[in-house]
CSV table of C-alpha atoms and ligand atoms in Angstrom, one decimal:
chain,number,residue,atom,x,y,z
A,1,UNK,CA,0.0,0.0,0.0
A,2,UNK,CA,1.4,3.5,-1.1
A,3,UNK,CA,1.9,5.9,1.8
A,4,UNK,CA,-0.2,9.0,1.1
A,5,UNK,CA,1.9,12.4,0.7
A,6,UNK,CA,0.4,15.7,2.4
A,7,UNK,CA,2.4,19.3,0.6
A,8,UNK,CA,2.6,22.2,2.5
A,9,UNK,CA,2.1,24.8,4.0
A,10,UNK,CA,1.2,26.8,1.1
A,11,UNK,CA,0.2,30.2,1.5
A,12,UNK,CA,-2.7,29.8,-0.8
A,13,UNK,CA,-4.9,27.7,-2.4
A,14,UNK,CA,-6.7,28.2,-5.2
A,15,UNK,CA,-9.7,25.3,-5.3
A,16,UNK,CA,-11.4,26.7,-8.3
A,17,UNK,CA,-14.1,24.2,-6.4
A,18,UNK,CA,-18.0,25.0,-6.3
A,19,UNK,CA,-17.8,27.5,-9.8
A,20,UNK,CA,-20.7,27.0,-12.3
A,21,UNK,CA,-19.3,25.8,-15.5
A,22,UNK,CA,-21.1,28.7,-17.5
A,23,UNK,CA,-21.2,32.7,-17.3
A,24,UNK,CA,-19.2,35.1,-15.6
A,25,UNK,CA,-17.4,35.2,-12.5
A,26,UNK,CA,-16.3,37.4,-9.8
A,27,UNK,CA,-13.3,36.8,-8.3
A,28,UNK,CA,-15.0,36.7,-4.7
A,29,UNK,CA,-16.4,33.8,-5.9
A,30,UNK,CA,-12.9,32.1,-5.9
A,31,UNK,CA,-12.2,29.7,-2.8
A,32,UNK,CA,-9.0,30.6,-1.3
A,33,UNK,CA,-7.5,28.2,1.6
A,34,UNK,CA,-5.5,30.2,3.4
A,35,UNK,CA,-2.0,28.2,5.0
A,36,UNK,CA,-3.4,25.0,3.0
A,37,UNK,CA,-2.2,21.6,2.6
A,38,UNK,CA,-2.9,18.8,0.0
A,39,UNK,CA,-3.1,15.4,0.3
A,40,UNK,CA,-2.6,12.9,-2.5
A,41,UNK,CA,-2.6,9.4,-2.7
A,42,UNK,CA,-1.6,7.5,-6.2
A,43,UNK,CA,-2.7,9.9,-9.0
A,44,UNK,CA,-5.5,11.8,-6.6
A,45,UNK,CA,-6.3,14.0,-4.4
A,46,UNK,CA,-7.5,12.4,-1.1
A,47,UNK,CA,-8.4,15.9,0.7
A,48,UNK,CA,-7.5,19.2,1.1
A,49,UNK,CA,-7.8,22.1,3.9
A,50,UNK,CA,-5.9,23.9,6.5
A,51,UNK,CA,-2.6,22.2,6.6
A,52,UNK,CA,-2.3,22.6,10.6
A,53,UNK,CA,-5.5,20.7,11.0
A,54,UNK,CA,-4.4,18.0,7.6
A,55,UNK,CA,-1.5,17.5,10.2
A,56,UNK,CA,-3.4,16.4,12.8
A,57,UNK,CA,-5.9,14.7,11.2
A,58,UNK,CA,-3.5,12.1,10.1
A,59,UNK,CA,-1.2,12.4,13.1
A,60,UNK,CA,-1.5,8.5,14.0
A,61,UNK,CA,-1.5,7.5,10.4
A,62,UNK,CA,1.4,6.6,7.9
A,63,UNK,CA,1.7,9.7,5.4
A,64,UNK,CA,4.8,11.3,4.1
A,65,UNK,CA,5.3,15.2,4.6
A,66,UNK,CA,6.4,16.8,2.2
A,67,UNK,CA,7.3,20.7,3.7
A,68,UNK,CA,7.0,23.4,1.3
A,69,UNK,CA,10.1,26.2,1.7
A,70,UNK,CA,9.1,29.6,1.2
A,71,UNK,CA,5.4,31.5,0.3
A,72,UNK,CA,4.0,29.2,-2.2
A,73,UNK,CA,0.4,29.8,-3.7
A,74,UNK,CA,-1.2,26.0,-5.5
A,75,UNK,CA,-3.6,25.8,-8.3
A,76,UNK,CA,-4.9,23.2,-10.4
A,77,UNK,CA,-2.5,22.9,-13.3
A,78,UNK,CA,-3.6,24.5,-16.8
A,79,UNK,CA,-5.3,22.8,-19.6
A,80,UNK,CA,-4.6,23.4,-22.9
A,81,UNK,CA,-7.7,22.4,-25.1
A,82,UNK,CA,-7.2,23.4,-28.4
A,83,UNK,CA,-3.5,23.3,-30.0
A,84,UNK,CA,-1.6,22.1,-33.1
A,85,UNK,CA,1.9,21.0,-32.1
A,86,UNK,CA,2.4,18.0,-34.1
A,87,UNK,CA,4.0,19.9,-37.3
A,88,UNK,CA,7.6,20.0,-39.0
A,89,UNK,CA,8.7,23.3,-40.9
A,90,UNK,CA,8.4,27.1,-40.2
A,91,UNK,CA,6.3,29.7,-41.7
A,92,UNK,CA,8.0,32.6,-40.3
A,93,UNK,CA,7.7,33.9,-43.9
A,94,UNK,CA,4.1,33.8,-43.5
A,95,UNK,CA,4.1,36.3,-40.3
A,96,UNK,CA,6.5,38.6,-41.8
A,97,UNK,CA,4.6,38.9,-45.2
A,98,UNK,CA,1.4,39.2,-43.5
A,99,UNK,CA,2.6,42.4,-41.5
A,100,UNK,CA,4.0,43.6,-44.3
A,101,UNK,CA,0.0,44.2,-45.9
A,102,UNK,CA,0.3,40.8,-48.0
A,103,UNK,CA,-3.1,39.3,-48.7
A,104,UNK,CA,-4.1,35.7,-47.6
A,105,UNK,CA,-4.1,34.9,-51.2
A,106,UNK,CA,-0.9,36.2,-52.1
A,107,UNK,CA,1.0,34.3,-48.9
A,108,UNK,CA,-0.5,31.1,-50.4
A,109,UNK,CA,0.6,32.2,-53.7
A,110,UNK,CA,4.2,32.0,-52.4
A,111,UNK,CA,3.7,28.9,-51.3
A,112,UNK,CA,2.6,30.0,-47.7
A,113,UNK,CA,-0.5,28.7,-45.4
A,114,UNK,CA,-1.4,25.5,-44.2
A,115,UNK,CA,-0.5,24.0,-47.5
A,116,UNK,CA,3.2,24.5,-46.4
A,117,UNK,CA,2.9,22.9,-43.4
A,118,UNK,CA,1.5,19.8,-44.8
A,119,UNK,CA,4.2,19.3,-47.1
A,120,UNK,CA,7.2,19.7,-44.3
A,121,UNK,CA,4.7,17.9,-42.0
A,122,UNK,CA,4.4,14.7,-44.7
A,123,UNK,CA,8.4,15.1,-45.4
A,124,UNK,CA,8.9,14.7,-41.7
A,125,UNK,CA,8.9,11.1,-40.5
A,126,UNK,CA,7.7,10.1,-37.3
A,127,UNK,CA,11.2,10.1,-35.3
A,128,UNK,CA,11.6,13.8,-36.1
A,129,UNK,CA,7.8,15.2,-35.2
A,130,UNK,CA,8.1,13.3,-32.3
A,131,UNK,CA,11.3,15.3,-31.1
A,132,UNK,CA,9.5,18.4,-32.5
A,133,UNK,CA,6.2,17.4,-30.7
A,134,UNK,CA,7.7,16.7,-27.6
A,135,UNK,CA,10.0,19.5,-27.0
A,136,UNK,CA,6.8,21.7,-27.2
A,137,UNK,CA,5.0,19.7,-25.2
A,138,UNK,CA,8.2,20.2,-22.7
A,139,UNK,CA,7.9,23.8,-23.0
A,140,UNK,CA,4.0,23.7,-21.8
A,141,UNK,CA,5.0,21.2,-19.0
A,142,UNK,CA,7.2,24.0,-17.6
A,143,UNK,CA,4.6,26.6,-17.8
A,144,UNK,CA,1.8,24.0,-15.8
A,145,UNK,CA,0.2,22.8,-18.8
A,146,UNK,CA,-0.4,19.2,-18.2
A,147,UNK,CA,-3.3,18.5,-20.4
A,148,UNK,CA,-2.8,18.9,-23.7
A,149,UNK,CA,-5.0,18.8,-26.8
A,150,UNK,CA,-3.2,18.0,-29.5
A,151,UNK,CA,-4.7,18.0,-33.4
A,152,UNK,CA,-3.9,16.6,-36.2
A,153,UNK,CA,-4.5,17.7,-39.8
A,154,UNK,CA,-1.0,18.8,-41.7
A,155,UNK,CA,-1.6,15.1,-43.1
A,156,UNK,CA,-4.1,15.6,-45.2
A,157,UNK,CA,-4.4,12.0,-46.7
A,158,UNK,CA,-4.9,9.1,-44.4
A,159,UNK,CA,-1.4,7.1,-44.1
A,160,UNK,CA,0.0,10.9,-43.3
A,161,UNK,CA,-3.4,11.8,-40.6
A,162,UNK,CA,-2.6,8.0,-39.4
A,163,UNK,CA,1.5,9.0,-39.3
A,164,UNK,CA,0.4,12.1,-36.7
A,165,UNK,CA,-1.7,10.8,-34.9
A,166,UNK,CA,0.3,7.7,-33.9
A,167,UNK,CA,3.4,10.2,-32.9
A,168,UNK,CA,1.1,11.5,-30.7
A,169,UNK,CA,0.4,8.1,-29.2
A,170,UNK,CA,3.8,7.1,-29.1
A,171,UNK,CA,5.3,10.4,-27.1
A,172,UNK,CA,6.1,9.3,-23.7
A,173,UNK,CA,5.4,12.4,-21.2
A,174,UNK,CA,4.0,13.0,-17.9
A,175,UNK,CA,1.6,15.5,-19.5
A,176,UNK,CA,-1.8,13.8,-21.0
A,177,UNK,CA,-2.2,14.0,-24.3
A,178,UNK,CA,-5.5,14.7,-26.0
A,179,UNK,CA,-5.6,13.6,-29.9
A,180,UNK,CA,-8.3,15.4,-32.4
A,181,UNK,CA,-8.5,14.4,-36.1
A,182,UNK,CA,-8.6,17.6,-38.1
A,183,UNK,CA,-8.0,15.7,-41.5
A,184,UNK,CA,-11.0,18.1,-42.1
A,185,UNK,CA,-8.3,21.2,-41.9
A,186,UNK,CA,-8.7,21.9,-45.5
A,187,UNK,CA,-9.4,20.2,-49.4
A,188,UNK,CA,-5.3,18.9,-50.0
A,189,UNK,CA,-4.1,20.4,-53.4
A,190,UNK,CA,-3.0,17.3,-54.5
A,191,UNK,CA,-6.5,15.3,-54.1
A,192,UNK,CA,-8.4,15.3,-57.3
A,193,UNK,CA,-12.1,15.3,-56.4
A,194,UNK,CA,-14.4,17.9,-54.8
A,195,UNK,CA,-14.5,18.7,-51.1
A,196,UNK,CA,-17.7,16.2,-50.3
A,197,UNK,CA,-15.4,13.2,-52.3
A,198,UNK,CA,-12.5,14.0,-49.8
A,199,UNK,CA,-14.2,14.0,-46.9
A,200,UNK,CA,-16.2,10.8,-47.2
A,201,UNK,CA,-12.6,9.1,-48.4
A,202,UNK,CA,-11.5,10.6,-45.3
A,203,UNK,CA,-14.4,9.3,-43.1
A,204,UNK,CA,-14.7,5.7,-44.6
A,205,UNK,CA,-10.7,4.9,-44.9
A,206,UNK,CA,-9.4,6.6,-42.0
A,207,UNK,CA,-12.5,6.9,-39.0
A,208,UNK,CA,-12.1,3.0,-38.4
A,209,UNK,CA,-8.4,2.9,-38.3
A,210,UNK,CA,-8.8,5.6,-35.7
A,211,UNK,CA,-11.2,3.3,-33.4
A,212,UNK,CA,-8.9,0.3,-34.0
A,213,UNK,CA,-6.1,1.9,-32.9
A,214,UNK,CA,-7.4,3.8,-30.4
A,215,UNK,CA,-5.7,6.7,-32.1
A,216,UNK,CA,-8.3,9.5,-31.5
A,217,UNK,CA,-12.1,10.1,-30.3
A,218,UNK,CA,-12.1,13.5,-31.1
A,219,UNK,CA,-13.0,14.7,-34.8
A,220,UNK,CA,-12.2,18.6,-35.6
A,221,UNK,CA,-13.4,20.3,-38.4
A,222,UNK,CA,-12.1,24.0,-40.3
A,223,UNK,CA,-15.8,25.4,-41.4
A,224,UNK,CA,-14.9,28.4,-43.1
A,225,UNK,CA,-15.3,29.8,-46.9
A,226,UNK,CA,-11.7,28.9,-47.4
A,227,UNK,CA,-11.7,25.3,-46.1
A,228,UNK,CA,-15.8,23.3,-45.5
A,229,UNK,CA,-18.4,25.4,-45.8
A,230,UNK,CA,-21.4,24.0,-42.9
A,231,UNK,CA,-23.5,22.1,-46.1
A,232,UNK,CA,-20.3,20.1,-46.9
A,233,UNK,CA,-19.1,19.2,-43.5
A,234,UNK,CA,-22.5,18.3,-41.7
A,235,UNK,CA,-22.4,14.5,-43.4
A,236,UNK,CA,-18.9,14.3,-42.7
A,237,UNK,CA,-19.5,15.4,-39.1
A,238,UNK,CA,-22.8,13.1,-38.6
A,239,UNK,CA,-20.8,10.4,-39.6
A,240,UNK,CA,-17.8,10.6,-36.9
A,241,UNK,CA,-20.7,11.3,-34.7
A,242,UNK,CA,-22.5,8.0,-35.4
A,243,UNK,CA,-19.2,6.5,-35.0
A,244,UNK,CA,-18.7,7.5,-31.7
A,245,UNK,CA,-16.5,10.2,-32.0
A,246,UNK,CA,-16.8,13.9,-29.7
A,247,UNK,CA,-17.1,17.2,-32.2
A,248,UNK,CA,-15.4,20.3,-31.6
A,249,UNK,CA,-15.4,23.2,-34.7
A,250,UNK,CA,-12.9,25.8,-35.8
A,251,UNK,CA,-15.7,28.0,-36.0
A,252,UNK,CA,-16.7,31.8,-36.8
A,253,UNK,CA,-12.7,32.6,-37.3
A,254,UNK,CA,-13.1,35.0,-40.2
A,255,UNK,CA,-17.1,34.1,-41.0
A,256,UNK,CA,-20.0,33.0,-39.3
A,257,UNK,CA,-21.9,29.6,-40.0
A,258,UNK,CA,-19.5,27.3,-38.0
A,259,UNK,CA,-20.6,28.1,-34.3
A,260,UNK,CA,-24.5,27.4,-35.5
A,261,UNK,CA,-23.8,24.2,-36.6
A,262,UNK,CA,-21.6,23.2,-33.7
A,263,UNK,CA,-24.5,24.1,-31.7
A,264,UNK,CA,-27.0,22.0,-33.8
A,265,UNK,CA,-24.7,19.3,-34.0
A,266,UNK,CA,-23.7,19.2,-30.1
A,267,UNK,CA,-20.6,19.8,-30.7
A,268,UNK,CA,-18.5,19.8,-27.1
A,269,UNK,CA,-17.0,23.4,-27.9
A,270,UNK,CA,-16.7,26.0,-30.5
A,271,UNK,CA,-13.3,27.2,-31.5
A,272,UNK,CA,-12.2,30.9,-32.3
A,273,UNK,CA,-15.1,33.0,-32.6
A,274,UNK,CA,-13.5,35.9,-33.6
A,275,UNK,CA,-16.2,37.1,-35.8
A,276,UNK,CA,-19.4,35.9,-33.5
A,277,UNK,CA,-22.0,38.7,-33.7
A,278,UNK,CA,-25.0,38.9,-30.9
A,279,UNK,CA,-27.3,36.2,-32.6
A,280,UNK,CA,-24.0,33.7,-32.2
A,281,UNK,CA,-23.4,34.6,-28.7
A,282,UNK,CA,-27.0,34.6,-27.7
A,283,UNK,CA,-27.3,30.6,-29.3
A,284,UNK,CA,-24.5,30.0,-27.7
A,285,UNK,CA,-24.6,30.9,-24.6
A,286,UNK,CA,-27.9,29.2,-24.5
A,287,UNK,CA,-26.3,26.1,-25.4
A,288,UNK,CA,-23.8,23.8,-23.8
A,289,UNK,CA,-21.2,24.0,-26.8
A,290,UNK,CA,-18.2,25.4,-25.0
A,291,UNK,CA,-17.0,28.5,-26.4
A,292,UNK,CA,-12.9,27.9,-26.8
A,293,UNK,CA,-11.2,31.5,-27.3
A,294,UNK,CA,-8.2,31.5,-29.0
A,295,UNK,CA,-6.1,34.8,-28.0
A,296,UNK,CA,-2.9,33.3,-29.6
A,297,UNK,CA,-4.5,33.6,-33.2
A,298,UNK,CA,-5.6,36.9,-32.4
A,299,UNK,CA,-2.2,38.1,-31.9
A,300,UNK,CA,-0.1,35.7,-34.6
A,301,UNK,CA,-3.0,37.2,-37.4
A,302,UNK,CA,-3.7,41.0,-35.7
A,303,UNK,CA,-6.9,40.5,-35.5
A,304,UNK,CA,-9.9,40.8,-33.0
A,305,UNK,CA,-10.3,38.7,-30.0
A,306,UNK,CA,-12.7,36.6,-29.8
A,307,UNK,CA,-15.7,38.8,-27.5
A,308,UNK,CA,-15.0,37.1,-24.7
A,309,UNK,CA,-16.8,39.3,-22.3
A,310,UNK,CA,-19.9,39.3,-24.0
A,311,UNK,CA,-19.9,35.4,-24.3
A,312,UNK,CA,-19.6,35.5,-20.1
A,313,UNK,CA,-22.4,38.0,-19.5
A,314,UNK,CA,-24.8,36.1,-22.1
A,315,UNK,CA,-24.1,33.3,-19.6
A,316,UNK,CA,-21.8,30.8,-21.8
A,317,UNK,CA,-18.8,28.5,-21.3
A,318,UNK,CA,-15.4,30.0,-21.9
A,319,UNK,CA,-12.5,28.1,-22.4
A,320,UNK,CA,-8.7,29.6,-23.3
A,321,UNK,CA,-6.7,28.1,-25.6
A,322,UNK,CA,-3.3,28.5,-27.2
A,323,UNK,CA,-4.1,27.3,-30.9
A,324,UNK,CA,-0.5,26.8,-31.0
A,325,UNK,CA,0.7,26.4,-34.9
A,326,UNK,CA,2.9,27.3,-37.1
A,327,UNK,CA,0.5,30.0,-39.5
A,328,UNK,CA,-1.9,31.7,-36.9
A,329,UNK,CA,-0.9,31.2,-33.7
A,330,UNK,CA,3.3,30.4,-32.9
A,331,UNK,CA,3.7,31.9,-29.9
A,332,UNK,CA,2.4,29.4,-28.1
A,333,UNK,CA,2.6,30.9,-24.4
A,334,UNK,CA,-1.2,30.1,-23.3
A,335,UNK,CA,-0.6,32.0,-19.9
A,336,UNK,CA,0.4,35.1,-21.7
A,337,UNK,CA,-2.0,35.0,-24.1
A,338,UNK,CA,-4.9,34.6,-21.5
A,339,UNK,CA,-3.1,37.5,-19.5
A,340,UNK,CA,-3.4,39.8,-22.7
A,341,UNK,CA,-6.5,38.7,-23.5
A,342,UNK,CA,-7.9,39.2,-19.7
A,343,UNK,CA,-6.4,43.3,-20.5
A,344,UNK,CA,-8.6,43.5,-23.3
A,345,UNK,CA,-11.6,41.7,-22.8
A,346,UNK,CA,-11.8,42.5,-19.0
A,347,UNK,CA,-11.9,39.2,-17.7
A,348,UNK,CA,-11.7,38.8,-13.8
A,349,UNK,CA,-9.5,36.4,-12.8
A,350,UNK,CA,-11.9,34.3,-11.5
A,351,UNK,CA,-12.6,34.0,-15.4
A,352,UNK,CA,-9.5,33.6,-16.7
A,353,UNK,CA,-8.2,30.7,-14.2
A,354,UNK,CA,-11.6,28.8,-14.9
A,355,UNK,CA,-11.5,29.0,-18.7
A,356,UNK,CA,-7.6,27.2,-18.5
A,357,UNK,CA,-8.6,25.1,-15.5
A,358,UNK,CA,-12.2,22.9,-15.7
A,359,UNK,CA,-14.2,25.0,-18.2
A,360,UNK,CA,-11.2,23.9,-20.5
A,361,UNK,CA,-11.9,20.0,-19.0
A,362,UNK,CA,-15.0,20.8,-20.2
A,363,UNK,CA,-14.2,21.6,-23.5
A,364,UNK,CA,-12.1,18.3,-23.7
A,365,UNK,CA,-15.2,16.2,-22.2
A,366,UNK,CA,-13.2,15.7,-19.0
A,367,UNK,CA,-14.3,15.9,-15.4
A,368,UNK,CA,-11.6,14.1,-13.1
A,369,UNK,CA,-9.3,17.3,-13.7
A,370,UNK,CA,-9.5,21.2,-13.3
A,371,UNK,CA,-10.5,21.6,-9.6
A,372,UNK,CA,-8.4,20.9,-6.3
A,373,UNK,CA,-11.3,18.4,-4.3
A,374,UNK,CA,-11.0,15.0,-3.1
A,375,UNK,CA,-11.2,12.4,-5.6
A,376,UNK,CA,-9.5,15.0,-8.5
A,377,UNK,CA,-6.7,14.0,-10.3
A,378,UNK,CA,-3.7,15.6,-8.1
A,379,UNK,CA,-2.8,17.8,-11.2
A,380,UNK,CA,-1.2,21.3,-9.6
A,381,UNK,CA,1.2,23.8,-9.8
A,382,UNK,CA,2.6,25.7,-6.9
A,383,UNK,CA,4.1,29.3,-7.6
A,384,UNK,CA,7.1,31.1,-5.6
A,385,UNK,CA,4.7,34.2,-4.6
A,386,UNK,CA,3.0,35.6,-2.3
A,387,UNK,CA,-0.6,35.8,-3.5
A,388,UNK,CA,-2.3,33.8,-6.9
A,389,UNK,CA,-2.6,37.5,-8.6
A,390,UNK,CA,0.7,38.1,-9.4
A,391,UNK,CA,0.0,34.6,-11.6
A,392,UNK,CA,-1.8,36.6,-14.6
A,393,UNK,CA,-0.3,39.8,-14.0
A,394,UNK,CA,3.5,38.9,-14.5
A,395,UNK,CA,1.7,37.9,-17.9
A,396,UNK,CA,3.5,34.3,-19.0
A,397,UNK,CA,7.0,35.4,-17.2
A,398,UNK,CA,5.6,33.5,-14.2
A,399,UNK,CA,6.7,29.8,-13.9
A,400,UNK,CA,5.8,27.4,-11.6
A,401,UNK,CA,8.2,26.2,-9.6
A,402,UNK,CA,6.8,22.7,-9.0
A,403,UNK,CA,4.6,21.1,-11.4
A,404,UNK,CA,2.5,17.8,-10.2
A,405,UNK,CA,1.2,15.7,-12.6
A,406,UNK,CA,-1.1,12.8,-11.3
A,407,UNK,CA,0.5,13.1,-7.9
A,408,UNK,CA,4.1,13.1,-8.9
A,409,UNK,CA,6.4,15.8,-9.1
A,410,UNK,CA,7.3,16.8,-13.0
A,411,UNK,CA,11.3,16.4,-13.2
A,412,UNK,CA,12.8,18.8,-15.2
A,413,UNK,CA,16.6,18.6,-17.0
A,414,UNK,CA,18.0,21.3,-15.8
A,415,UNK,CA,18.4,24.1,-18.8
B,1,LIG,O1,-6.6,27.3,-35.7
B,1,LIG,N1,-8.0,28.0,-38.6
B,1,LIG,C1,-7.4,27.0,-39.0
B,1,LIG,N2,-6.4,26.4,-38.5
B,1,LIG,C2,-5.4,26.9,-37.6
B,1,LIG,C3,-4.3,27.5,-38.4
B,1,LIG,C4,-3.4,26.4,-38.8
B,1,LIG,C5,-2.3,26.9,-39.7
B,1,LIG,O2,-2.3,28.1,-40.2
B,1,LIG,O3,-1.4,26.1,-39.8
B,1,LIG,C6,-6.0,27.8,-36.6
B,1,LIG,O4,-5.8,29.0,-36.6
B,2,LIG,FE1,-6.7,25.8,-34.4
């Protein structure tokens, strides 16, 4: 029998416990343990309070201490729901046209766009994206992401979707990792057929490798002018459904359509919604699509965030995500990004915390992780400070300086 570990005494706790999953927050509402302790057994949390009384609790029992030095504030480590890490190749050309006025058109033109990271992505084989894949996945560990969505869809043709999503399966890491099939990303150039004869090639050849394999149970889609519009993609999407597959959309990025049908087809979230007007954040917040904003996108394209204030106040889900790719989104830095995106949107941190924490669970279909409570998976970060605001307002700088990860300590190679 293992011998359960109690950690403190922490300064703070942050339980994120007892929030609704939709609509805004206050940041009174957040339950702070003041001089707390966690107890963890295995992978879980066992129970958590005032680390004086934890102590004595278990006084006559077998349980290892484990003393915290210093001010240390704990949180349930950050989720990541939405990213797309599995890729070879650069398109730092792509960001430096784009702020140089270039049109979407005329970066695809020289040979820019998603289209270019397919090709490097396919060149790749699976020994090199899995070094690629894993030292970004390293990178989020440090920053307390231990949940990590990750999509496919620089494939493009089954053996290549099949080739990314099995890297993904095959990285060894403390974090969990999340694989979505976005062979829907966009029509590959080099398929000769329309965009309805793609996807069903897509759905009959590659969907049952996926259950065989247990390669993925998530099924993404791009609806969008440039990529499916909602008519093409609904069989496609009805289909994974029927074969038991969760639905999330890149939705409303540049126009609307996508967010509607995620909400007719119960979709688990909506992605982007950087162009939702009131009708889309009325349906949605009526709904229980979470909405997934994507502040990393905003600032790799320079473009409007997705109205994430308005989405709260309607009473919706938000989630935070990084989006992290090599086109829209390469930053990658989820903390910063929500930081910024809090600035502009005015999101308490209440908010913020629960859209990277169990809204983003949520999002993923998850409900054993987000929140510090007895029977949770012991997923947490603890922070060198004083109090759990200077978290969002040293805005990504801020690392935690221990990272569990189902109730063992992340090790990290020193730099
Ligand atoms: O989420 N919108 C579509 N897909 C990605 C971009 C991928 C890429 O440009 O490589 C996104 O922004
Ligand atoms: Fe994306």
């Amino acid at each position: 029998m293992k011998t359960p570990k109690l950690i403190g005494p922490l300064v703070q706790m942050i339980t994120l416990s007892g929030l609704p999953i939709k609509g805004a927050l206050k940041d009174e509402q957040l339950e702070v343990i003041e001089n707390a302790g966690i107890l963890i057994l295995n992978d879980k949390i066992i129970e958590i309070g005032d680390y004086k009384t934890l102590l004595r609790t278990y006084r006559d029992r077998r349980i290892k201490k484990i003393e915290v030095k210093g001010a240390m504030v704990a949180l349930p480590s950050w989720i990541d729901c939405h990213t797309h890490i599995c890729f070879a190749g650069s398109r730092a050309k792509d960001f430096a046209m784009r702020n140089a006025g270039k049109s979407y058109l005329e970066i695809a033109k020289a040979g820019g766009g998603i289209w270019d990271t397919v090709q490097s992505t396919r060149a790749a084989d699976i020994a090199q994206l899995k070094k690629l894949t894993a030292s970004r996945i390293q990178r989020h560990l440090k920053a307390g992401i231990t949940t990590i969505e990750i999509k496919s869809g620089y494939g493009l043709m089954p053996s290549q979707e099949l080739k990314m999503l099995s890297t993904i399966q095959m990285l060894k890491t403390p974090a969990d990792l999340i694989p979505t099939c976005l062979a829907a990303h966009m029509k590959p150039k080099d398929f000769i057929g329309s965009n309805e004869a793609y996807l069903s090639d897509i759905q009959h050849k590659l969907f049952p490798m996926l259950k065989t394999h247990h390669l993925s149970n998530r099924v993404d889609a791009f609806v969008e002018q440039s990529a499916f519009t909602p008519e093409e993609i609904t069989p496609y999407l009805l289909g994974a459904k029927a074969q038991g597959f969760d639905i999330t959309i890149h939705a409303d990025q540049f126009t609307t359509g996508g967010s509607a049908l995620a909400i007719k087809l119960g979709a688990k979230s909506a992605d982007h919604l950087e162009v939702s007007g009131e009708n889309e954040i009325q349906a949605l917040a009526k709904s229980d699509v979470v909405s997934v904003a994507l502040p990393g996108a905003s600032l790799g394209i320079g473009c409007a965030f997705t109205p994430a204030r308005k989405i709260l106040d309607a009473g919706g889900a938000l989630a935070i995500a990084s989006d992290w790719n090599p086109g829209s989104a390469p930053m990658g830095n989820l903390i910063a990004q929500a930081s910024v995106l809090a600035a502009f949107e005015k999101l308490s941190t209440a908010e913020v915390f629960a859209g990277l924490t169990f809204r983003a669970a949520s999002a993923l279909g998850l409900s054993d992780r987000g929140v510090l409570a007895p029977g949770m998976l012991a997923d947490f970060n603890l922070y060198a400070v004083e109090d759990y605001q200077e978290i969002l307002y040293q805005q990504g700088q801020l690392a935690p300086v221990q990272v569990w990860k189902k109730g063992a300590l992340v090790k990290f190679k020193e730099a």
